[in-house]
mmCIF file of N, CA, C and O in Angstrom:
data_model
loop_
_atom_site.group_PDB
_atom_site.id
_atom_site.type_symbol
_atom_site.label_atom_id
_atom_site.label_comp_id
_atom_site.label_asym_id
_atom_site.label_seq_id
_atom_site.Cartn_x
_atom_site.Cartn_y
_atom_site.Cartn_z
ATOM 1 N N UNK V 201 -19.798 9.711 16.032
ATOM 2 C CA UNK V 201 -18.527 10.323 15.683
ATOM 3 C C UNK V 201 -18.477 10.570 14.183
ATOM 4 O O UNK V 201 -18.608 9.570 13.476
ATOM 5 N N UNK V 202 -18.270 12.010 13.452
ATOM 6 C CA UNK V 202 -18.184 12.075 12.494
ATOM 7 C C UNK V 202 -16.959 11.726 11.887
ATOM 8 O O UNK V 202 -15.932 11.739 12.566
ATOM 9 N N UNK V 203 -16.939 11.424 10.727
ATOM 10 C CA UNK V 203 -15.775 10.565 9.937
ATOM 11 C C UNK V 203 -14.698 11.676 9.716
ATOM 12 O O UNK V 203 -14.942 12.769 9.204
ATOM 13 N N UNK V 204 -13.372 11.225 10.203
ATOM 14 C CA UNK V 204 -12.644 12.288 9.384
ATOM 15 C C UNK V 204 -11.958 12.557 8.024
ATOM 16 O O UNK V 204 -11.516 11.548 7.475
ATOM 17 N N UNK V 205 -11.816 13.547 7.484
ATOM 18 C CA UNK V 205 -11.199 13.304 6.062
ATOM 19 C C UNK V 205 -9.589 13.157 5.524
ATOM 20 O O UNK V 205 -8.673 13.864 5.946
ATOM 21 N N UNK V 206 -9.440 12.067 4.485
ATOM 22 C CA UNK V 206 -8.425 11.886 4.786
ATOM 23 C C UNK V 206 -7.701 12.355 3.085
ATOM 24 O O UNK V 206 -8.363 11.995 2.112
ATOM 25 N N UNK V 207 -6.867 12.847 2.922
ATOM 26 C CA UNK V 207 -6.549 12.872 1.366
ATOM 27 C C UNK V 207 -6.088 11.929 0.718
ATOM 28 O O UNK V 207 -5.700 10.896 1.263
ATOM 29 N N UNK V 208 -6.060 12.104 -0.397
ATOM 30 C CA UNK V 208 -5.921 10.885 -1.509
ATOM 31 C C UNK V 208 -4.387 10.759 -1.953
ATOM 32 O O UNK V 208 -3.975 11.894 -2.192
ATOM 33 N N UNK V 209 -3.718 10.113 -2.086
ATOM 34 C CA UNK V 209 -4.143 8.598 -2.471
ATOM 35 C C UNK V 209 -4.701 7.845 -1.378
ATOM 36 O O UNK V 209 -5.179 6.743 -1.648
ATOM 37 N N UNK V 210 -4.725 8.388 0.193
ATOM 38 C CA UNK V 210 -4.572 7.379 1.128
ATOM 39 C C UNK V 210 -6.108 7.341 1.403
ATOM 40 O O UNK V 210 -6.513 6.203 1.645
ATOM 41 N N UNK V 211 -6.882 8.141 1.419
ATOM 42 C CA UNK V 211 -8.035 7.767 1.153
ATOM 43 C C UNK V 211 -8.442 6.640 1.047
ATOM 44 O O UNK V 211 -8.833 5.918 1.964
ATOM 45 N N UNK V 212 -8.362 6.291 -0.551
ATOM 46 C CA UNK V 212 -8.693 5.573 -1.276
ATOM 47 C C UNK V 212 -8.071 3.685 -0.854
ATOM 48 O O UNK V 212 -8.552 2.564 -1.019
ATOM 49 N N UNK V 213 -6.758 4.253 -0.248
ATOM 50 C CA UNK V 213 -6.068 2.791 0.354
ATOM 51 C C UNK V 213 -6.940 2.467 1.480
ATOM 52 O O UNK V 213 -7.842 1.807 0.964
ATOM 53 N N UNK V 214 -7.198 2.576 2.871
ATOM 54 C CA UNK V 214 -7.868 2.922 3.424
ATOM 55 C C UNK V 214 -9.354 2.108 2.920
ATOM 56 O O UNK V 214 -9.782 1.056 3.392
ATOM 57 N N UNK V 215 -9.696 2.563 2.317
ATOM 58 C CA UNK V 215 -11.180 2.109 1.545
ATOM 59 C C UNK V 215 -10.676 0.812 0.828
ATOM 60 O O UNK V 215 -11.504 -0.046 0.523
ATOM 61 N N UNK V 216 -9.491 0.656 0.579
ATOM 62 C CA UNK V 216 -9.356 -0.956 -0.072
ATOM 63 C C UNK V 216 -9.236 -1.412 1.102
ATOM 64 O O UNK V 216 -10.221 -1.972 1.584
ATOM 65 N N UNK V 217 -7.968 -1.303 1.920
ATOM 66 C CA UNK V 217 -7.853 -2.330 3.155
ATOM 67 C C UNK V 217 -9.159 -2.635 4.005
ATOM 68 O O UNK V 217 -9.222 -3.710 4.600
ATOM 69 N N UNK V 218 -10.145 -1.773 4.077
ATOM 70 C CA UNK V 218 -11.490 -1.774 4.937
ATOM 71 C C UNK V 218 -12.433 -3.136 4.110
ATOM 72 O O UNK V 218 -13.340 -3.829 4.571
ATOM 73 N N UNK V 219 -11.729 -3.156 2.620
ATOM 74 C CA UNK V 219 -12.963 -3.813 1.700
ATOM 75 C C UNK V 219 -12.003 -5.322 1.456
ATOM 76 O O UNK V 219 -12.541 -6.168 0.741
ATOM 77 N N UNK V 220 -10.744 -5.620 1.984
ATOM 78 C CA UNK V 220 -10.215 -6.826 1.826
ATOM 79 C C UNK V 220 -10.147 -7.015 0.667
ATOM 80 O O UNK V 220 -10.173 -8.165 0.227
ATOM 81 N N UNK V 221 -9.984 -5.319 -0.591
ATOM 82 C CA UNK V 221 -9.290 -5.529 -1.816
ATOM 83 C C UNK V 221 -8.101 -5.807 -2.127
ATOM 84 O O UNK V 221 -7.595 -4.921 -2.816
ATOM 85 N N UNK V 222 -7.366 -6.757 -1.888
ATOM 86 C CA UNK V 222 -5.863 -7.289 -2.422
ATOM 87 C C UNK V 222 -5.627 -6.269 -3.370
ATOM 88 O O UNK V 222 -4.794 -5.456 -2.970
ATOM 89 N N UNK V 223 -6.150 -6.010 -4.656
ATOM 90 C CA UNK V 223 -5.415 -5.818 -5.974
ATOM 91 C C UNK V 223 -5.305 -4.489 -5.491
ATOM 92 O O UNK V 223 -4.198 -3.955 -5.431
ATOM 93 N N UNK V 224 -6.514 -3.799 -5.081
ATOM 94 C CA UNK V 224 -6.583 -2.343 -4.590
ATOM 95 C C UNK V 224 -5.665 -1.529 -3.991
ATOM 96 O O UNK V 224 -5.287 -0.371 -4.166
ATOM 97 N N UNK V 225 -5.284 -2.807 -2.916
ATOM 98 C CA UNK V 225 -4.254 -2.645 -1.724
ATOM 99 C C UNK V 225 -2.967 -1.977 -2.675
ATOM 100 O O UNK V 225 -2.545 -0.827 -2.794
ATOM 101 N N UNK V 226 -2.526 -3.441 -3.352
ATOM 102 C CA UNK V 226 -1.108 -3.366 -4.003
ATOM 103 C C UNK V 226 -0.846 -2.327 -4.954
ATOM 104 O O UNK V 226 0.261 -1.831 -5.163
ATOM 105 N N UNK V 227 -2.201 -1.944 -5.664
ATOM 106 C CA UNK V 227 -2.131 -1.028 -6.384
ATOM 107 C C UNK V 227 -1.500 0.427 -6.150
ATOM 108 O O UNK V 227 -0.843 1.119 -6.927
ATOM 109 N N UNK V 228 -1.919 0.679 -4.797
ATOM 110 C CA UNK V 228 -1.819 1.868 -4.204
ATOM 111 C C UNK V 228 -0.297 2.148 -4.041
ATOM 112 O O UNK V 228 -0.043 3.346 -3.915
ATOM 113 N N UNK V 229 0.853 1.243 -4.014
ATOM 114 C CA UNK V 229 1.976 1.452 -3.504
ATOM 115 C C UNK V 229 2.441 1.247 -5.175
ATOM 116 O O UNK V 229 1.891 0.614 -6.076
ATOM 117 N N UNK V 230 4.110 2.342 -5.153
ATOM 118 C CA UNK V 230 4.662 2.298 -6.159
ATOM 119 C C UNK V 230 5.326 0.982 -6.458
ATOM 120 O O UNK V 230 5.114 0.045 -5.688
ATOM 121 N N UNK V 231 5.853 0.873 -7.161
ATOM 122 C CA UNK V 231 6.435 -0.416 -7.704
ATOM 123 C C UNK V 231 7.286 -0.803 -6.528
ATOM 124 O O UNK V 231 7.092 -1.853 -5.915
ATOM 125 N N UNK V 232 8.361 0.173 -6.176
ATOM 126 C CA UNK V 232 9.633 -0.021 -4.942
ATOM 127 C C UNK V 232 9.040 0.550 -3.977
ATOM 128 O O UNK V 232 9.685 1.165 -3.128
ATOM 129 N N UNK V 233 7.341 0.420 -3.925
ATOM 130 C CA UNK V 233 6.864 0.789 -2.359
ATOM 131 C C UNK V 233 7.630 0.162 -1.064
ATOM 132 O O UNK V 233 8.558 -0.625 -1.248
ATOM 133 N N UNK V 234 7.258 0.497 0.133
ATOM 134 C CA UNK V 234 8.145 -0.086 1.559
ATOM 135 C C UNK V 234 6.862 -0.011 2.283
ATOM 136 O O UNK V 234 6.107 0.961 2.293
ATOM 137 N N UNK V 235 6.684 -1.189 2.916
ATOM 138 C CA UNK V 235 6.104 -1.212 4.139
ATOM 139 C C UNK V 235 7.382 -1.319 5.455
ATOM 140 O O UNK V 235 8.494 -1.839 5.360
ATOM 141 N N UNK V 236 6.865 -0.751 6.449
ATOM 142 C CA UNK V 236 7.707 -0.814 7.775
ATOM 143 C C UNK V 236 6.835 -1.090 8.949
ATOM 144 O O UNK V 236 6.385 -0.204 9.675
ATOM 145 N N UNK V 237 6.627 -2.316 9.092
ATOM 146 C CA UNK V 237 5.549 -2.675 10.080
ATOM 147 C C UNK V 237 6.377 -2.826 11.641
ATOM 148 O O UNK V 237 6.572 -4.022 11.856
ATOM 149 N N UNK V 238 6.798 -2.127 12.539
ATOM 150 C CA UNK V 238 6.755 -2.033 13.211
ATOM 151 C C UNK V 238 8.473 -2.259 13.680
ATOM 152 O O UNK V 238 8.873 -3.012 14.568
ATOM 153 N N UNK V 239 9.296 -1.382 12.807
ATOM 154 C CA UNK V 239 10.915 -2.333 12.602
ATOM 155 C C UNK V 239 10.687 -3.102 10.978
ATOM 156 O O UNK V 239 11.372 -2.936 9.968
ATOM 157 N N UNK V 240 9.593 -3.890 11.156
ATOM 158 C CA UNK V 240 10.167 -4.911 10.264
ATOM 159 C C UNK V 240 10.055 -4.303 8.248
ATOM 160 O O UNK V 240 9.165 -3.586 7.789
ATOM 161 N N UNK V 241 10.834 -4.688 7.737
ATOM 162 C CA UNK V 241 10.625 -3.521 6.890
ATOM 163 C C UNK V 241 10.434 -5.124 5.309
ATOM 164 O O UNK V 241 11.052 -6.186 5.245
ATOM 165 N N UNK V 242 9.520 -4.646 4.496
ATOM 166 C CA UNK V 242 9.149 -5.345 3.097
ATOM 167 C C UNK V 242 9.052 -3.862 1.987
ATOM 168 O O UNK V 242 8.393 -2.824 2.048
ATOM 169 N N UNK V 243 10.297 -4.525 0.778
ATOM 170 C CA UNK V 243 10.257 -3.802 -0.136
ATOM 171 C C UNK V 243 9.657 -4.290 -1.530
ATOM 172 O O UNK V 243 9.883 -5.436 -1.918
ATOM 173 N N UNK V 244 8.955 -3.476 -2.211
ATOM 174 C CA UNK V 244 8.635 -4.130 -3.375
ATOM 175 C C UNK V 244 7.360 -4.801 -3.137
ATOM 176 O O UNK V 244 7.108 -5.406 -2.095
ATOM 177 N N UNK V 245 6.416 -4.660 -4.304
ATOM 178 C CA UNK V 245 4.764 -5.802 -4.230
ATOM 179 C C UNK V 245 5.131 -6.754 -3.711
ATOM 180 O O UNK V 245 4.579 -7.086 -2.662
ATOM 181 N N UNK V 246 6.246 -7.583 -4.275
ATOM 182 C CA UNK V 246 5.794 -8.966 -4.285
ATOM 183 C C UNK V 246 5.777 -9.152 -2.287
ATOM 184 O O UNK V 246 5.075 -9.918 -1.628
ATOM 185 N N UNK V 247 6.919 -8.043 -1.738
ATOM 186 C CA UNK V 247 7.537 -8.942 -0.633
ATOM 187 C C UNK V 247 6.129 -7.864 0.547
ATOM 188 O O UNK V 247 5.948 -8.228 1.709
ATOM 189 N N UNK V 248 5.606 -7.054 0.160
ATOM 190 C CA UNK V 248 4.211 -6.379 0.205
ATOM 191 C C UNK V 248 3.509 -7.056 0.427
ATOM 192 O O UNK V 248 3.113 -7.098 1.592
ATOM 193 N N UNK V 249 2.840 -8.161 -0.766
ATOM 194 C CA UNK V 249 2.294 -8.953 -1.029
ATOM 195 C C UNK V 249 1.772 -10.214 -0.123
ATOM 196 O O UNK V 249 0.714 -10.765 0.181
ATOM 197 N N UNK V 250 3.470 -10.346 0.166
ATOM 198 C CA UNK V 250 3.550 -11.614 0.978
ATOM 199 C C UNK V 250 3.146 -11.696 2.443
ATOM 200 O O UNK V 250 2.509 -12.677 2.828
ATOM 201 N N UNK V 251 3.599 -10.379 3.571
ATOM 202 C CA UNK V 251 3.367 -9.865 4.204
ATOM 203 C C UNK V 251 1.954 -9.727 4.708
ATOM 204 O O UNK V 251 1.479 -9.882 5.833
ATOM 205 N N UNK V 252 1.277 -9.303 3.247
ATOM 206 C CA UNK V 252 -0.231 -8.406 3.752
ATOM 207 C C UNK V 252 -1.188 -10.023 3.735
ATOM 208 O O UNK V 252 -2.151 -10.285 4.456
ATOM 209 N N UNK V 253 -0.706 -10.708 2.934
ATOM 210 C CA UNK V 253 -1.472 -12.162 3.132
ATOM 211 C C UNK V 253 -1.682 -12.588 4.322
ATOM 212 O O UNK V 253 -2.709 -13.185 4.645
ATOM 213 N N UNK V 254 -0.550 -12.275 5.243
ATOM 214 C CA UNK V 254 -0.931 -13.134 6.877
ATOM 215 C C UNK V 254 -1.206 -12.149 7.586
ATOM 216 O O UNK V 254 -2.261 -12.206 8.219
ATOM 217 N N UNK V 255 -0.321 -10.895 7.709
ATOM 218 C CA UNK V 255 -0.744 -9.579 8.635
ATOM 219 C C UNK V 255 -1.992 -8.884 8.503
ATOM 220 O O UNK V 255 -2.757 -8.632 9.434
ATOM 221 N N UNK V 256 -2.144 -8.607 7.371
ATOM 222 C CA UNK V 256 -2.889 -7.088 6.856
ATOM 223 C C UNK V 256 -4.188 -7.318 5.977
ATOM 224 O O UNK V 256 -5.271 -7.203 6.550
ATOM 225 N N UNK V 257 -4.162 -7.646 4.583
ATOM 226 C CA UNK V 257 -5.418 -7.857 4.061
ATOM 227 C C UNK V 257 -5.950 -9.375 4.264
ATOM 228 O O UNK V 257 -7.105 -9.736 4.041
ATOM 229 N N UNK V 258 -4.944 -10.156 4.707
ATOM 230 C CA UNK V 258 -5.229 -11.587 4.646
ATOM 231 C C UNK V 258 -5.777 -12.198 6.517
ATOM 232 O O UNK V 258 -5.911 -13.323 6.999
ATOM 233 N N UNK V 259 -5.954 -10.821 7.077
ATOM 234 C CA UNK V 259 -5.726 -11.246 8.360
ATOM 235 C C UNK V 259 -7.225 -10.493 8.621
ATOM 236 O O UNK V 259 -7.673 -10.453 9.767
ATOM 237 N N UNK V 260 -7.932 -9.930 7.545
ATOM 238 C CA UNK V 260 -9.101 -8.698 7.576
ATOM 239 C C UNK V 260 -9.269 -7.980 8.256
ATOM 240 O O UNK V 260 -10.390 -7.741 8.706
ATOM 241 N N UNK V 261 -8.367 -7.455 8.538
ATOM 242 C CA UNK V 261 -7.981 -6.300 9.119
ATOM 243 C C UNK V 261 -8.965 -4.819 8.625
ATOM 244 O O UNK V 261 -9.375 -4.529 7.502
ATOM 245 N N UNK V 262 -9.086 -4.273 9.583
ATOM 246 C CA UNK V 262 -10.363 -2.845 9.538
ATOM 247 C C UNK V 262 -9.727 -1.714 10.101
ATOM 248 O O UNK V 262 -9.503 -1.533 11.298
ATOM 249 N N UNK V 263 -9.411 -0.855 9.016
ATOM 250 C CA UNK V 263 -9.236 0.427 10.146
ATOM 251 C C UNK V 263 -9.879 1.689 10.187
ATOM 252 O O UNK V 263 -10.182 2.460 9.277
ATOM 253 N N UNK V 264 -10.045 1.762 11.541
ATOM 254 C CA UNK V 264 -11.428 2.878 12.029
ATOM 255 C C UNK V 264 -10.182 4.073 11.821
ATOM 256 O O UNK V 264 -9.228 3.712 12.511
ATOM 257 N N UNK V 265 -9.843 5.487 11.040
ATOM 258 C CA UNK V 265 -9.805 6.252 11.405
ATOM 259 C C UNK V 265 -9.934 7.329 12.556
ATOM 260 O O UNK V 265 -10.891 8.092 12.690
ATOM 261 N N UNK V 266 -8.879 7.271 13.318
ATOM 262 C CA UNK V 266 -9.737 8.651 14.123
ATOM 263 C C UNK V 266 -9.103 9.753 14.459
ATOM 264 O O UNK V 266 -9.698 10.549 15.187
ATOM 265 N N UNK V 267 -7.773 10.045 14.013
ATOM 266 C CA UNK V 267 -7.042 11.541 13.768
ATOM 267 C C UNK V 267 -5.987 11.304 12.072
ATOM 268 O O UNK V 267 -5.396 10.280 11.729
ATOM 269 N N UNK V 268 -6.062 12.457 11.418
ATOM 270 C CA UNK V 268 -5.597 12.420 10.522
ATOM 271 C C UNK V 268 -4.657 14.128 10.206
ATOM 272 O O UNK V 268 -5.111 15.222 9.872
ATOM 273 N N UNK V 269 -3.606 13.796 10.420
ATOM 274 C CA UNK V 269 -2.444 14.970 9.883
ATOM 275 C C UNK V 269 -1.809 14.778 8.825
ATOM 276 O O UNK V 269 -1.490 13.615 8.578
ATOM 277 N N UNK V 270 -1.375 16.006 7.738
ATOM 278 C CA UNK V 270 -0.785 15.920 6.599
ATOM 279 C C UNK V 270 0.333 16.753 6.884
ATOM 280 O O UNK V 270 0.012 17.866 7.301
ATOM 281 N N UNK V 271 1.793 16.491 6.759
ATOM 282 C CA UNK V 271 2.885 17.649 6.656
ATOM 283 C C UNK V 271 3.763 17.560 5.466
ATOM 284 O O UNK V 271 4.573 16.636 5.536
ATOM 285 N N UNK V 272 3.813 18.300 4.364
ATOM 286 C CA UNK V 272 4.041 18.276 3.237
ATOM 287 C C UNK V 272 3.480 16.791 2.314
ATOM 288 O O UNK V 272 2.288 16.767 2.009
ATOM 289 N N UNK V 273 4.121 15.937 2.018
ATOM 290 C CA UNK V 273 3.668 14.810 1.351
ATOM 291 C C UNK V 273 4.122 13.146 2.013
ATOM 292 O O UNK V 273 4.418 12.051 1.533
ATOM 293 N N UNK V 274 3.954 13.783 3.464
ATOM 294 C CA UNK V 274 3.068 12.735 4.269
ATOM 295 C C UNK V 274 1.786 13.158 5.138
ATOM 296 O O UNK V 274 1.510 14.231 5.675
ATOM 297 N N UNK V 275 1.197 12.108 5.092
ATOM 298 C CA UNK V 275 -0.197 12.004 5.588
ATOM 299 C C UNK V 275 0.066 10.756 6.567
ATOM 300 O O UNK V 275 0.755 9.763 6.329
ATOM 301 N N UNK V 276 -0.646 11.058 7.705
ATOM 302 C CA UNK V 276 -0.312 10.200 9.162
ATOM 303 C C UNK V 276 -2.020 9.848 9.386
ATOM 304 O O UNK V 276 -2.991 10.577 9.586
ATOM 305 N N UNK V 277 -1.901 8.781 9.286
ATOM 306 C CA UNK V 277 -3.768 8.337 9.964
ATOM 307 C C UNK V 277 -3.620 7.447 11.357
ATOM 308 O O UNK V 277 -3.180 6.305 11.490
ATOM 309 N N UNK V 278 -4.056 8.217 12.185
ATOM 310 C CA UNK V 278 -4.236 7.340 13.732
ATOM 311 C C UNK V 278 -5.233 6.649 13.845
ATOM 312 O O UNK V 278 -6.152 7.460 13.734
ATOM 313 N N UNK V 279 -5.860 5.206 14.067
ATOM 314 C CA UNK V 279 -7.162 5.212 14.368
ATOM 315 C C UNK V 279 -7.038 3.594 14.852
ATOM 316 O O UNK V 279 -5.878 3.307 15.145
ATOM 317 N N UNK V 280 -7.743 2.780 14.957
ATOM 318 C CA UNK V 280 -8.067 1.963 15.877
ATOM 319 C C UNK V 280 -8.250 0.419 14.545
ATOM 320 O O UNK V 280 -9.194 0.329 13.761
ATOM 321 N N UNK V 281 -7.154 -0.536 14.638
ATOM 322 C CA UNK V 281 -7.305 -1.442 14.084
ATOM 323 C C UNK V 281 -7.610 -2.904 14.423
ATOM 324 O O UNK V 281 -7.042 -3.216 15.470
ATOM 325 N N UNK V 282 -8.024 -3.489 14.107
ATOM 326 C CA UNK V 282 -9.092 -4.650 14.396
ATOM 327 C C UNK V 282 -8.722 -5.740 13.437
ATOM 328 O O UNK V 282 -9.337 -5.712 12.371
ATOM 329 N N UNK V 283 -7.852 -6.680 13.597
ATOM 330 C CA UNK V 283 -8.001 -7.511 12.721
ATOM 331 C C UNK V 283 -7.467 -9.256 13.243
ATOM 332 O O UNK V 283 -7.036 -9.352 14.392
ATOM 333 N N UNK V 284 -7.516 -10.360 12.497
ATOM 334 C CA UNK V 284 -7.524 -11.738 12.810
ATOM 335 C C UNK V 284 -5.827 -11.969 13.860
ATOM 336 O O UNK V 284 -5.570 -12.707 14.811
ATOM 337 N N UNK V 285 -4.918 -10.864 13.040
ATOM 338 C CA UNK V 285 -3.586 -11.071 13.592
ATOM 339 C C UNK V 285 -3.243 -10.070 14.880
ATOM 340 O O UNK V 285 -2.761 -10.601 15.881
ATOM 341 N N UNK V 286 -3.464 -8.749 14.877
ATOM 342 C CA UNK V 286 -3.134 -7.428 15.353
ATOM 343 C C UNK V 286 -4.680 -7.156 15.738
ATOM 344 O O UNK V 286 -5.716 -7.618 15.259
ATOM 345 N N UNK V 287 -4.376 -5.948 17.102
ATOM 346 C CA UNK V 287 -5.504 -4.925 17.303
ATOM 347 C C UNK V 287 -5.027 -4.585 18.306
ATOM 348 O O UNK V 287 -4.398 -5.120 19.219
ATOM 349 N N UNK V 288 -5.623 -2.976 17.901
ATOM 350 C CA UNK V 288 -4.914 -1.835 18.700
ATOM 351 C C UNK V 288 -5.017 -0.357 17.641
ATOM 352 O O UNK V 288 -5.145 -0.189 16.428
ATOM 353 N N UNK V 289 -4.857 0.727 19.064
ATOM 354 C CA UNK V 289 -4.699 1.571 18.273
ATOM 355 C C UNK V 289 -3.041 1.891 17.412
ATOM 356 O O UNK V 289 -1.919 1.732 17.893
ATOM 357 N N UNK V 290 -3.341 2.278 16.305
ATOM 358 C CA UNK V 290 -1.927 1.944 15.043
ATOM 359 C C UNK V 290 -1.878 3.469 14.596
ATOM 360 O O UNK V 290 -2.856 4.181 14.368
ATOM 361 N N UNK V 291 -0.363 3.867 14.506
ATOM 362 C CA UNK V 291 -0.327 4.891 13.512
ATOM 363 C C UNK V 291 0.470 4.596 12.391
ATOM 364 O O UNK V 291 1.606 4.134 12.291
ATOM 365 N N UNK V 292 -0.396 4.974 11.540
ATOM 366 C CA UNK V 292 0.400 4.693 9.365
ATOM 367 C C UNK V 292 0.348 6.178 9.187
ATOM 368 O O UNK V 292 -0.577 6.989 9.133
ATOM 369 N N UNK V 293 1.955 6.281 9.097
ATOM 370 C CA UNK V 293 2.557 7.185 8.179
ATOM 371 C C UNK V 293 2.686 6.449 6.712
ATOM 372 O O UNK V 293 3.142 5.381 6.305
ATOM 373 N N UNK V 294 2.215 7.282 6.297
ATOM 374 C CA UNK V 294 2.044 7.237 4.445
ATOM 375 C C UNK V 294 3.015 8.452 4.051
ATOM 376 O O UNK V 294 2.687 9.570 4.450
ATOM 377 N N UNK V 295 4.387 8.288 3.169
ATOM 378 C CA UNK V 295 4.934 8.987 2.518
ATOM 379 C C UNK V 295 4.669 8.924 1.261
ATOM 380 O O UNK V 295 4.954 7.842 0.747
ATOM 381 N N UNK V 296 4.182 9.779 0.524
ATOM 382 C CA UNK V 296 3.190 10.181 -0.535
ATOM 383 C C UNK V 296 4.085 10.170 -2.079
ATOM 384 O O UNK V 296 5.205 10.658 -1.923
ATOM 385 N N UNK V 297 3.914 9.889 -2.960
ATOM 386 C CA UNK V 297 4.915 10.130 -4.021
ATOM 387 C C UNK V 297 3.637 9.994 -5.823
ATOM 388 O O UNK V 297 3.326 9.031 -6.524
ATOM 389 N N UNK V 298 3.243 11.662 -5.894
ATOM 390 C CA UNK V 298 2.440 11.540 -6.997
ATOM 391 C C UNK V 298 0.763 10.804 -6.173
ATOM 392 O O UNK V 298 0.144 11.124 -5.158
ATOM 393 N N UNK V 299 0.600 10.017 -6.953
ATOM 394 C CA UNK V 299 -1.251 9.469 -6.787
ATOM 395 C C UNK V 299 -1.083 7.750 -6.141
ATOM 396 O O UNK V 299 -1.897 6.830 -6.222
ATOM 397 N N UNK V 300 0.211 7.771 -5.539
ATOM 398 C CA UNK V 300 0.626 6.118 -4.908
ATOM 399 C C UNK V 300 1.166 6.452 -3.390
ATOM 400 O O UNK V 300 1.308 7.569 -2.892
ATOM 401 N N UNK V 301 1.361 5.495 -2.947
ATOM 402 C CA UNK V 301 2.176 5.326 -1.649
ATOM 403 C C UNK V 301 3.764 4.771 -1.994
ATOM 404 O O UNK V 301 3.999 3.701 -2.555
ATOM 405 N N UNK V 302 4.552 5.522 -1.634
ATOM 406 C CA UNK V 302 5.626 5.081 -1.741
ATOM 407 C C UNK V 302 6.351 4.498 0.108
ATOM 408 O O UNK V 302 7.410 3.929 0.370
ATOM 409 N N UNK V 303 5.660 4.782 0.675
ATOM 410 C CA UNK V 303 6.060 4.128 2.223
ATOM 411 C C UNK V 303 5.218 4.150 3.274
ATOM 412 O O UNK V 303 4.950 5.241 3.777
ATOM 413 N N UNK V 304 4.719 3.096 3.732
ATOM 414 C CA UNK V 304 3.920 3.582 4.771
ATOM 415 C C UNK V 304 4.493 2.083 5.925
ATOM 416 O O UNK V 304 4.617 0.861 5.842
ATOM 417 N N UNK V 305 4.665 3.018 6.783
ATOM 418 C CA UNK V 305 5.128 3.191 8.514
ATOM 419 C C UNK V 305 4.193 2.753 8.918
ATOM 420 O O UNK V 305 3.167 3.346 8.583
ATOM 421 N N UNK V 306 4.022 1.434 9.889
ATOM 422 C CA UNK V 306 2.870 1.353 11.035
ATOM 423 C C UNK V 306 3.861 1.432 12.476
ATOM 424 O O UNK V 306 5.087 1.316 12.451
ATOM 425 N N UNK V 307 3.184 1.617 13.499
ATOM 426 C CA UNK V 307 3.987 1.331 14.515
ATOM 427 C C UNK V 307 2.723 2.096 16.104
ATOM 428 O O UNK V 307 1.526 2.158 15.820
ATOM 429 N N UNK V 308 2.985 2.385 16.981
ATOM 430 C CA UNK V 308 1.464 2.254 18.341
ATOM 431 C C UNK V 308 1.113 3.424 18.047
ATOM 432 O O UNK V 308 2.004 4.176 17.653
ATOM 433 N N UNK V 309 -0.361 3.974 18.150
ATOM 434 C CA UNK V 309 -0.831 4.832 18.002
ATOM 435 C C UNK V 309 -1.044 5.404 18.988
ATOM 436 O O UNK V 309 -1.625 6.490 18.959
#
């Protein structure tokens, strides 16, 4: 299966969460980034932070890409996640703001 392409910034997130880069991760979201994991909603790094420790980067979590749509300045990646807490196929909406993530949506793919 060839890889699909995904644009940047989310790209690049994507390639941290795959590499269990913490700093990478956090980096990617604006200061008053939002995660919304499924309903449950964390605003801000720190509460980001706290979150991705047991769910997401702390749980090594992998995600396989395998459909990717952009409609204005969101980018939606479908693909198949694998990790210590969760697995399943997941869709992350990423609402885009400049070269960061300012929201990204998980919820069933």
């Amino acid at each position: 299966m060839s890889e699909v392409e995904i644009p940047e910034p989310v790209a690049s997130f994507v390639d941290a969460v795959n590499r269990h880069d913490d700093a990478a991760f956090l980096d990617a979201f604006t200061e008053t980034g939002v995660v919304d994991d499924w309903g449950r909603s964390f605003s801000g790094r720190a509460a980001i932070k706290e979150w991705s420790d047991v769910e997401f980067i702390g749980s090594h979590g992998v995600l396989t890409p395998e459909e990717v749509t952009v409609s204005g300045k969101e980018i939606t990646v479908v693909g198949d996640w694998r990790s210590n807490h969760a697995n399943g196929r997941s869709k992350f909406v990423f609402a885009v703001d400049g070269d960061r993530i300012a929201k990204m949506t998980i919820r069933e793919g």
